[in-house]
N, CA, C and O atoms as a MOPAC input file, in Angstrom:
PM7 MOZYME 1SCF
protein

 N    -30.36700 1  -140.03300 1    18.31900 1
 C    -31.51300 1  -140.57500 1    17.63300 1
 C    -31.14100 1  -141.95100 1    17.08600 1
 O    -30.06100 1  -142.14600 1    16.52800 1
 N    -32.04900 1  -142.88600 1    17.25700 1
 C    -31.80900 1  -144.23400 1    16.73500 1
 C    -31.79500 1  -144.20700 1    15.21200 1
 O    -32.54200 1  -143.45000 1    14.59200 1
 N    -30.93700 1  -145.04300 1    14.60500 1
 C    -30.91400 1  -145.08300 1    13.14300 1
 C    -32.22100 1  -145.64300 1    12.58200 1
 O    -32.94700 1  -146.37600 1    13.25400 1
 N    -32.49100 1  -145.28300 1    11.35400 1
 C    -33.67200 1  -145.78900 1    10.65900 1
 C    -33.45900 1  -147.23700 1    10.25100 1
 O    -32.35700 1  -147.77900 1    10.33600 1
 N    -34.52500 1  -147.83100 1     9.81600 1
 C    -34.43800 1  -149.16100 1     9.22300 1
 C    -34.06700 1  -149.08200 1     7.74900 1
 O    -33.88300 1  -150.11200 1     7.10000 1
 N    -33.95600 1  -147.87600 1     7.21700 1
 C    -33.66800 1  -147.65800 1     5.79800 1
 C    -32.36800 1  -146.86900 1     5.65300 1
 O    -32.40800 1  -145.65600 1     5.44600 1
 N    -31.21500 1  -147.53600 1     5.75800 1
 C    -29.94700 1  -146.80200 1     5.71200 1
 C    -29.74000 1  -146.03100 1     4.40600 1
 O    -29.09100 1  -144.98400 1     4.41500 1
 N    -30.27300 1  -146.52000 1     3.28800 1
 C    -30.12700 1  -145.78200 1     2.02300 1
 C    -30.78600 1  -144.41100 1     2.10800 1
 O    -30.28700 1  -143.44000 1     1.54000 1
 N    -31.89600 1  -144.33500 1     2.81100 1
 C    -32.59000 1  -143.05800 1     2.98800 1
 C    -31.77300 1  -142.14200 1     3.88400 1
 O    -31.56400 1  -140.97200 1     3.56400 1
 N    -31.31600 1  -142.67600 1     5.00300 1
 C    -30.60200 1  -141.86700 1     5.98200 1
 C    -29.25800 1  -141.36700 1     5.45600 1
 O    -28.81500 1  -140.27900 1     5.82500 1
 N    -28.61800 1  -142.14000 1     4.60900 1
 C    -27.28000 1  -141.79100 1     4.15000 1
 C    -27.26300 1  -141.10000 1     2.78800 1
 O    -26.19200 1  -140.74300 1     2.29800 1
 N    -28.41300 1  -140.90600 1     2.17500 1
 C    -28.45000 1  -140.29300 1     0.84500 1
 C    -28.25400 1  -138.78000 1     0.93000 1
 O    -28.43500 1  -138.17000 1     1.98400 1
 N    -27.88100 1  -138.19700 1    -0.19800 1
 C    -27.81100 1  -136.73400 1    -0.28900 1
 C    -29.23400 1  -136.20500 1    -0.38000 1
 O    -29.98800 1  -136.62300 1    -1.25900 1
 N    -29.61600 1  -135.29900 1     0.50200 1
 C    -30.99600 1  -134.82200 1     0.49200 1
 C    -31.30000 1  -133.97900 1    -0.74200 1
 O    -30.41800 1  -133.32300 1    -1.29700 1
 N    -32.55400 1  -134.00900 1    -1.15700 1
 C    -33.01000 1  -133.21200 1    -2.28100 1
 C    -34.31000 1  -132.51800 1    -1.95100 1
 O    -34.86400 1  -132.70900 1    -0.86800 1
 N    -34.79100 1  -131.72500 1    -2.86000 1
 C    -36.07700 1  -131.06000 1    -2.69600 1
 C    -36.04500 1  -129.95500 1    -1.65400 1
 O    -34.97700 1  -129.48600 1    -1.26200 1
 N    -37.23300 1  -129.54200 1    -1.20800 1
 C    -37.32100 1  -128.40000 1    -0.29400 1
 C    -36.73900 1  -128.65500 1     1.08900 1
 O    -36.49000 1  -127.70300 1     1.82800 1
 N    -36.51600 1  -129.90000 1     1.45800 1
 C    -35.96500 1  -130.20200 1     2.78400 1
 C    -34.44400 1  -130.23900 1     2.79300 1
 O    -33.84400 1  -130.26400 1     3.86800 1
 N    -33.81300 1  -130.24300 1     1.64800 1
 C    -32.35700 1  -130.39700 1     1.56800 1
 C    -31.62000 1  -129.31300 1     2.35800 1
 O    -30.70300 1  -129.61800 1     3.12000 1
 N    -32.01000 1  -128.07000 1     2.18200 1
 C    -31.31100 1  -126.97000 1     2.85200 1
 C    -31.39700 1  -127.10600 1     4.36900 1
 O    -30.39600 1  -126.94000 1     5.06600 1
 N    -32.56800 1  -127.40100 1     4.87200 1
 C    -32.75500 1  -127.53300 1     6.32300 1
 C    -31.96600 1  -128.72100 1     6.87500 1
 O    -31.36600 1  -128.62300 1     7.94600 1
 N    -31.96400 1  -129.82500 1     6.16100 1
 C    -31.20200 1  -131.00300 1     6.59300 1
 C    -29.72000 1  -130.66400 1     6.66100 1
 O    -29.04600 1  -131.00300 1     7.63400 1
 N    -29.21400 1  -130.00200 1     5.64000 1
 C    -27.79600 1  -129.61800 1     5.63200 1
 C    -27.46100 1  -128.68000 1     6.78600 1
 O    -26.39700 1  -128.80000 1     7.39300 1
 N    -28.36700 1  -127.74100 1     7.09500 1
 C    -28.15400 1  -126.83900 1     8.23000 1
 C    -28.08200 1  -127.61400 1     9.54800 1
 O    -27.19100 1  -127.37900 1    10.36400 1
 N    -29.01700 1  -128.53200 1     9.74700 1
 C    -29.03200 1  -129.32400 1    10.97800 1
 C    -27.76800 1  -130.15600 1    11.10900 1
 O    -27.18100 1  -130.23500 1    12.18800 1
 N    -27.34800 1  -130.78000 1    10.00900 1
 C    -26.13300 1  -131.59600 1    10.04500 1
 C    -24.90900 1  -130.74200 1    10.34400 1
 O    -24.02300 1  -131.17200 1    11.08200 1
 N    -24.84800 1  -129.55000 1     9.78500 1
 C    -23.69700 1  -128.67500 1     9.98900 1
 C    -23.55800 1  -128.24300 1    11.44600 1
 O    -22.44800 1  -128.03300 1    11.93500 1
 N    -24.69400 1  -128.11100 1    12.13700 1
 C    -24.64600 1  -127.69600 1    13.54300 1
 C    -24.60600 1  -128.88200 1    14.50100 1
 O    -24.51600 1  -128.71000 1    15.71600 1
 N    -24.67400 1  -130.08900 1    13.93700 1
 C    -24.63300 1  -131.28600 1    14.77700 1
 C    -25.96500 1  -131.63000 1    15.41600 1
 O    -26.03500 1  -132.50800 1    16.27600 1
 N    -27.02400 1  -130.94300 1    15.00300 1
 C    -28.35400 1  -131.22900 1    15.54300 1
 C    -28.95100 1  -132.45700 1    14.85300 1
 O    -28.63800 1  -132.72800 1    13.69400 1
 N    -29.80600 1  -133.19700 1    15.55700 1
 C    -30.42800 1  -134.36300 1    14.92700 1
 C    -31.37700 1  -133.94200 1    13.80800 1
 O    -32.05400 1  -132.91800 1    13.90100 1
 N    -31.41200 1  -134.73400 1    12.77200 1
 C    -32.31200 1  -134.48000 1    11.64200 1
 C    -33.53900 1  -135.37500 1    11.81600 1
 O    -33.40100 1  -136.59600 1    11.89100 1
 N    -34.73800 1  -134.78700 1    11.88300 1
 C    -35.93800 1  -135.62100 1    11.98700 1
 C    -36.00300 1  -136.61700 1    10.83200 1
 O    -35.77600 1  -136.26200 1     9.67500 1
 N    -36.31000 1  -137.85000 1    11.16000 1
 C    -36.29700 1  -138.89700 1    10.14900 1
 C    -37.32900 1  -138.66000 1     9.05400 1
 O    -37.11700 1  -139.05700 1     7.90800 1
 N    -38.44400 1  -138.01800 1     9.39300 1
 C    -39.43400 1  -137.74000 1     8.35600 1
 C    -38.87200 1  -136.77500 1     7.31300 1
 O    -39.21200 1  -136.86900 1     6.13300 1
 N    -38.01400 1  -135.85000 1     7.74500 1
 C    -37.36900 1  -134.94100 1     6.78100 1
 C    -36.49500 1  -135.72700 1     5.81900 1
 O    -36.49600 1  -135.47300 1     4.61500 1
 N    -35.75500 1  -136.67800 1     6.35500 1
 C    -34.89600 1  -137.50500 1     5.49200 1
 C    -35.73100 1  -138.28600 1     4.48700 1
 O    -35.35600 1  -138.41200 1     3.32200 1
 N    -36.85300 1  -138.80600 1     4.93900 1
 C    -37.72400 1  -139.55700 1     4.04300 1
 C    -38.27500 1  -138.66100 1     2.94300 1
 O    -38.28700 1  -139.04900 1     1.77500 1
 N    -38.73500 1  -137.45400 1     3.31200 1
 C    -39.26200 1  -136.52200 1     2.30900 1
 C    -38.17500 1  -136.09400 1     1.32600 1
 O    -38.46000 1  -135.86900 1     0.15000 1
 N    -36.94300 1  -135.97900 1     1.79500 1
 C    -35.84200 1  -135.51300 1     0.94900 1
 C    -35.24100 1  -136.62900 1     0.10200 1
 O    -34.50400 1  -136.35300 1    -0.84500 1
 N    -35.54100 1  -137.87600 1     0.42300 1
 C    -34.94800 1  -139.00900 1    -0.30000 1
 C    -35.39400 1  -139.01900 1    -1.76400 1
 O    -34.56200 1  -139.10400 1    -2.66800 1
 N    -36.67800 1  -138.93600 1    -1.99000 1
 C    -37.22500 1  -138.88500 1    -3.35100 1
 C    -38.33600 1  -137.84000 1    -3.36400 1
 O    -39.52000 1  -138.17600 1    -3.31000 1
 N    -37.93900 1  -136.56200 1    -3.43700 1
 C    -38.93400 1  -135.48900 1    -3.29600 1
 C    -40.03600 1  -135.52400 1    -4.36100 1
 O    -41.14100 1  -135.04100 1    -4.11900 1
 N    -39.75100 1  -136.08100 1    -5.51600 1
 C    -40.78100 1  -136.16200 1    -6.54700 1
 C    -41.90000 1  -137.12900 1    -6.15200 1
 O    -42.98900 1  -137.09300 1    -6.72400 1
 N    -41.62500 1  -137.98700 1    -5.17800 1
 C    -42.62400 1  -138.96900 1    -4.74400 1
 C    -43.20400 1  -138.65300 1    -3.37100 1
 O    -44.18500 1  -139.27200 1    -2.95800 1
 N    -42.62300 1  -137.71700 1    -2.67500 1
 C    -43.10900 1  -137.42500 1    -1.32600 1
 C    -43.68200 1  -136.01500 1    -1.19200 1
 O    -44.19700 1  -135.66000 1    -0.13200 1
 N    -43.60200 1  -135.21900 1    -2.23700 1
 C    -44.12800 1  -133.85900 1    -2.18200 1
 C    -45.60400 1  -133.82800 1    -1.85100 1
 O    -46.05500 1  -132.96300 1    -1.10100 1
 N    -46.36800 1  -134.77100 1    -2.40800 1
 C    -47.80200 1  -134.81000 1    -2.12600 1
 C    -48.06300 1  -135.08200 1    -0.64700 1
 O    -49.00500 1  -134.53500 1    -0.07300 1
 N    -47.23500 1  -135.92300 1    -0.02600 1
 C    -47.41100 1  -136.23100 1     1.39100 1
 C    -47.13300 1  -135.00400 1     2.24900 1
 O    -47.82900 1  -134.75700 1     3.23400 1
 N    -46.12500 1  -134.24500 1     1.87700 1
 C    -45.81500 1  -133.01100 1     2.59600 1
 C    -46.97000 1  -132.01300 1     2.46600 1
 O    -47.36800 1  -131.39200 1     3.45200 1
 N    -47.49800 1  -131.86000 1     1.27200 1
 C    -48.62800 1  -130.94800 1     1.05900 1
 C    -49.87000 1  -131.42500 1     1.82400 1
 O    -50.58700 1  -130.61700 1     2.41500 1
 N    -50.11700 1  -132.73700 1     1.80800 1
 C    -51.24900 1  -133.30700 1     2.53400 1
 C    -51.12700 1  -133.01300 1     4.02800 1
 O    -52.09400 1  -132.60100 1     4.66900 1
 N    -49.93200 1  -133.22900 1     4.57400 1
 C    -49.69900 1  -132.99200 1     5.99900 1
 C    -49.96700 1  -131.53500 1     6.35400 1
 O    -50.59700 1  -131.24500 1     7.37100 1
 N    -49.48700 1  -130.61700 1     5.51500 1
 C    -49.72200 1  -129.19500 1     5.77800 1
 C    -51.21600 1  -128.86500 1     5.73400 1
 O    -51.69700 1  -128.06100 1     6.53200 1
 N    -51.94200 1  -129.47500 1     4.81400 1
 C    -53.38900 1  -129.24400 1     4.74600 1
 C    -54.08500 1  -129.77200 1     5.99800 1
 O    -54.97400 1  -129.11800 1     6.54300 1
 N    -53.68300 1  -130.94200 1     6.44400 1
 C    -54.28500 1  -131.52400 1     7.64600 1
 C    -53.98600 1  -130.65900 1     8.86300 1
 O    -54.86700 1  -130.41300 1     9.68700 1
 N    -52.75200 1  -130.20300 1     8.97500 1
 C    -52.34100 1  -129.45400 1    10.15900 1
 C    -52.75500 1  -127.98400 1    10.11300 1
 O    -52.94300 1  -127.37300 1    11.16500 1
 N    -52.89800 1  -127.40900 1     8.93400 1
 C    -53.16400 1  -125.97200 1     8.82100 1
 C    -54.47300 1  -125.62600 1     8.13000 1
 O    -54.91800 1  -124.47900 1     8.17900 1
 N    -55.09400 1  -126.60900 1     7.48800 1
 C    -56.32500 1  -126.33500 1     6.74800 1
 C    -57.52800 1  -126.16600 1     7.65500 1
 O    -57.41200 1  -126.27400 1     8.87600 1
 N    -58.68500 1  -125.89900 1     7.06100 1
 C    -59.90900 1  -125.72800 1     7.83400 1
 C    -60.20400 1  -126.96000 1     8.69700 1
 O    -60.06800 1  -128.09600 1     8.24200 1
 N    -60.60700 1  -126.71900 1     9.94000 1
 C    -60.88100 1  -127.81300 1    10.86900 1
 C    -61.63600 1  -127.26300 1    12.06600 1
 O    -61.49900 1  -126.08500 1    12.39600 1
 N    -62.43300 1  -128.09900 1    12.72200 1
 C    -63.06600 1  -127.64200 1    13.96500 1
 C    -62.04500 1  -127.49900 1    15.09700 1
 O    -62.33400 1  -126.85200 1    16.10500 1
 N    -60.85900 1  -128.09100 1    14.94600 1
 C    -59.79800 1  -127.97200 1    15.94800 1
 C    -58.80300 1  -126.90100 1    15.53500 1
 O    -58.40200 1  -126.85800 1    14.37200 1
 N    -58.39400 1  -126.03600 1    16.45300 1
 C    -57.38100 1  -125.03400 1    16.11100 1
 C    -56.04100 1  -125.70100 1    15.78600 1
 O    -55.75500 1  -126.79800 1    16.26700 1
 N    -55.23000 1  -125.03700 1    14.97600 1
 C    -53.93600 1  -125.59700 1    14.55200 1
 C    -53.05800 1  -125.94200 1    15.75200 1
 O    -52.36400 1  -126.95900 1    15.72900 1
 N    -53.07300 1  -125.12400 1    16.79000 1
 C    -52.25600 1  -125.39400 1    17.97400 1
 C    -52.62800 1  -126.70900 1    18.64700 1
 O    -51.75300 1  -127.45100 1    19.09400 1
 N    -53.91900 1  -126.99500 1    18.71900 1
 C    -54.37000 1  -128.25000 1    19.31300 1
 C    -53.97300 1  -129.43200 1    18.43300 1
 O    -53.60100 1  -130.49000 1    18.94000 1
 N    -54.05200 1  -129.25300 1    17.12600 1
 C    -53.61400 1  -130.32900 1    16.21400 1
 C    -52.13100 1  -130.60200 1    16.39200 1
 O    -51.70700 1  -131.75700 1    16.36600 1
 N    -51.32900 1  -129.54500 1    16.57500 1
 C    -49.89400 1  -129.71700 1    16.82400 1
 C    -49.66500 1  -130.46200 1    18.14300 1
 O    -48.80700 1  -131.34100 1    18.22600 1
 N    -50.43900 1  -130.10300 1    19.16800 1
 C    -50.30500 1  -130.75800 1    20.46000 1
 C    -50.65100 1  -132.24500 1    20.35600 1
 O    -49.95600 1  -133.07800 1    20.93700 1
 N    -51.69600 1  -132.58300 1    19.63800 1
 C    -52.07500 1  -133.98400 1    19.42700 1
 C    -50.95700 1  -134.71600 1    18.69300 1
 O    -50.60800 1  -135.83900 1    19.05700 1
 N    -50.39300 1  -134.08900 1    17.66300 1
 C    -49.29500 1  -134.71400 1    16.90600 1
 C    -48.06900 1  -134.92400 1    17.79100 1
 O    -47.42300 1  -135.96900 1    17.72000 1
 N    -47.74900 1  -133.94100 1    18.61700 1
 C    -46.59900 1  -134.06700 1    19.51400 1
 C    -46.83100 1  -135.16400 1    20.54200 1
 O    -45.92600 1  -135.94600 1    20.83200 1
 N    -48.02900 1  -135.22600 1    21.09100 1
 C    -48.36000 1  -136.26300 1    22.06700 1
 C    -48.25700 1  -137.64700 1    21.43100 1
 O    -47.67300 1  -138.56200 1    22.01200 1
 N    -48.82100 1  -137.79200 1    20.24300 1
 C    -48.77700 1  -139.07700 1    19.54100 1
 C    -47.34300 1  -139.47800 1    19.22400 1
 O    -46.96800 1  -140.63800 1    19.39100 1
 N    -46.54300 1  -138.52200 1    18.76700 1
 C    -45.13700 1  -138.81200 1    18.47300 1
 C    -44.41100 1  -139.27400 1    19.72200 1
 O    -43.64300 1  -140.23500 1    19.67400 1
 N    -44.64400 1  -138.60700 1    20.82700 1
 C    -43.98900 1  -138.98000 1    22.08500 1
 C    -44.39700 1  -140.38500 1    22.51500 1
 O    -43.56100 1  -141.17000 1    22.96300 1
 N    -45.66500 1  -140.69400 1    22.37800 1
 C    -46.14700 1  -142.04200 1    22.73800 1
 C    -45.49500 1  -143.11500 1    21.86900 1
 O    -45.33900 1  -144.25900 1    22.29600 1
 N    -45.11800 1  -142.74100 1    20.65800 1
 C    -44.44800 1  -143.66400 1    19.73200 1
 C    -42.92600 1  -143.59200 1    19.82800 1
 O    -42.22200 1  -144.12200 1    18.96700 1
 N    -42.41200 1  -142.93000 1    20.88400 1
 C    -40.96900 1  -142.75100 1    21.06900 1
 C    -40.31900 1  -142.07700 1    19.88000 1
 O    -39.19900 1  -142.41900 1    19.50300 1
 N    -41.01100 1  -141.12700 1    19.29100 1
 C    -40.51300 1  -140.38700 1    18.13000 1
 C    -40.27900 1  -138.94400 1    18.53100 1
 O    -41.18200 1  -138.30000 1    19.06400 1
 N    -39.07400 1  -138.41800 1    18.28600 1
 C    -38.81700 1  -137.01100 1    18.57400 1
 C    -39.66800 1  -136.15700 1    17.66000 1
 O    -39.77700 1  -136.43600 1    16.46700 1
 N    -40.26500 1  -135.13000 1    18.20700 1
 C    -41.13200 1  -134.25300 1    17.41500 1
 C    -40.75600 1  -132.83000 1    17.67700 1
 O    -41.35900 1  -131.91800 1    17.11100 1

């Protein structure tokens, strides 16, 4: 995975609800999604974004959650972002 433009974020000790998952991924040598690092950098400031994302992806919608996931994966791929 290409490094971020924000080395302080990528190299910081993770916090909040994403810290455990990030540590697990690092321990197994798996890549850590950059959005997880961003959410874990200052969890007191990114918790609302995580909750918003879950509402968008899982909340009431005319589109089923699976289709929303597929759209997100397609968009991420088009942006050269691992999803």
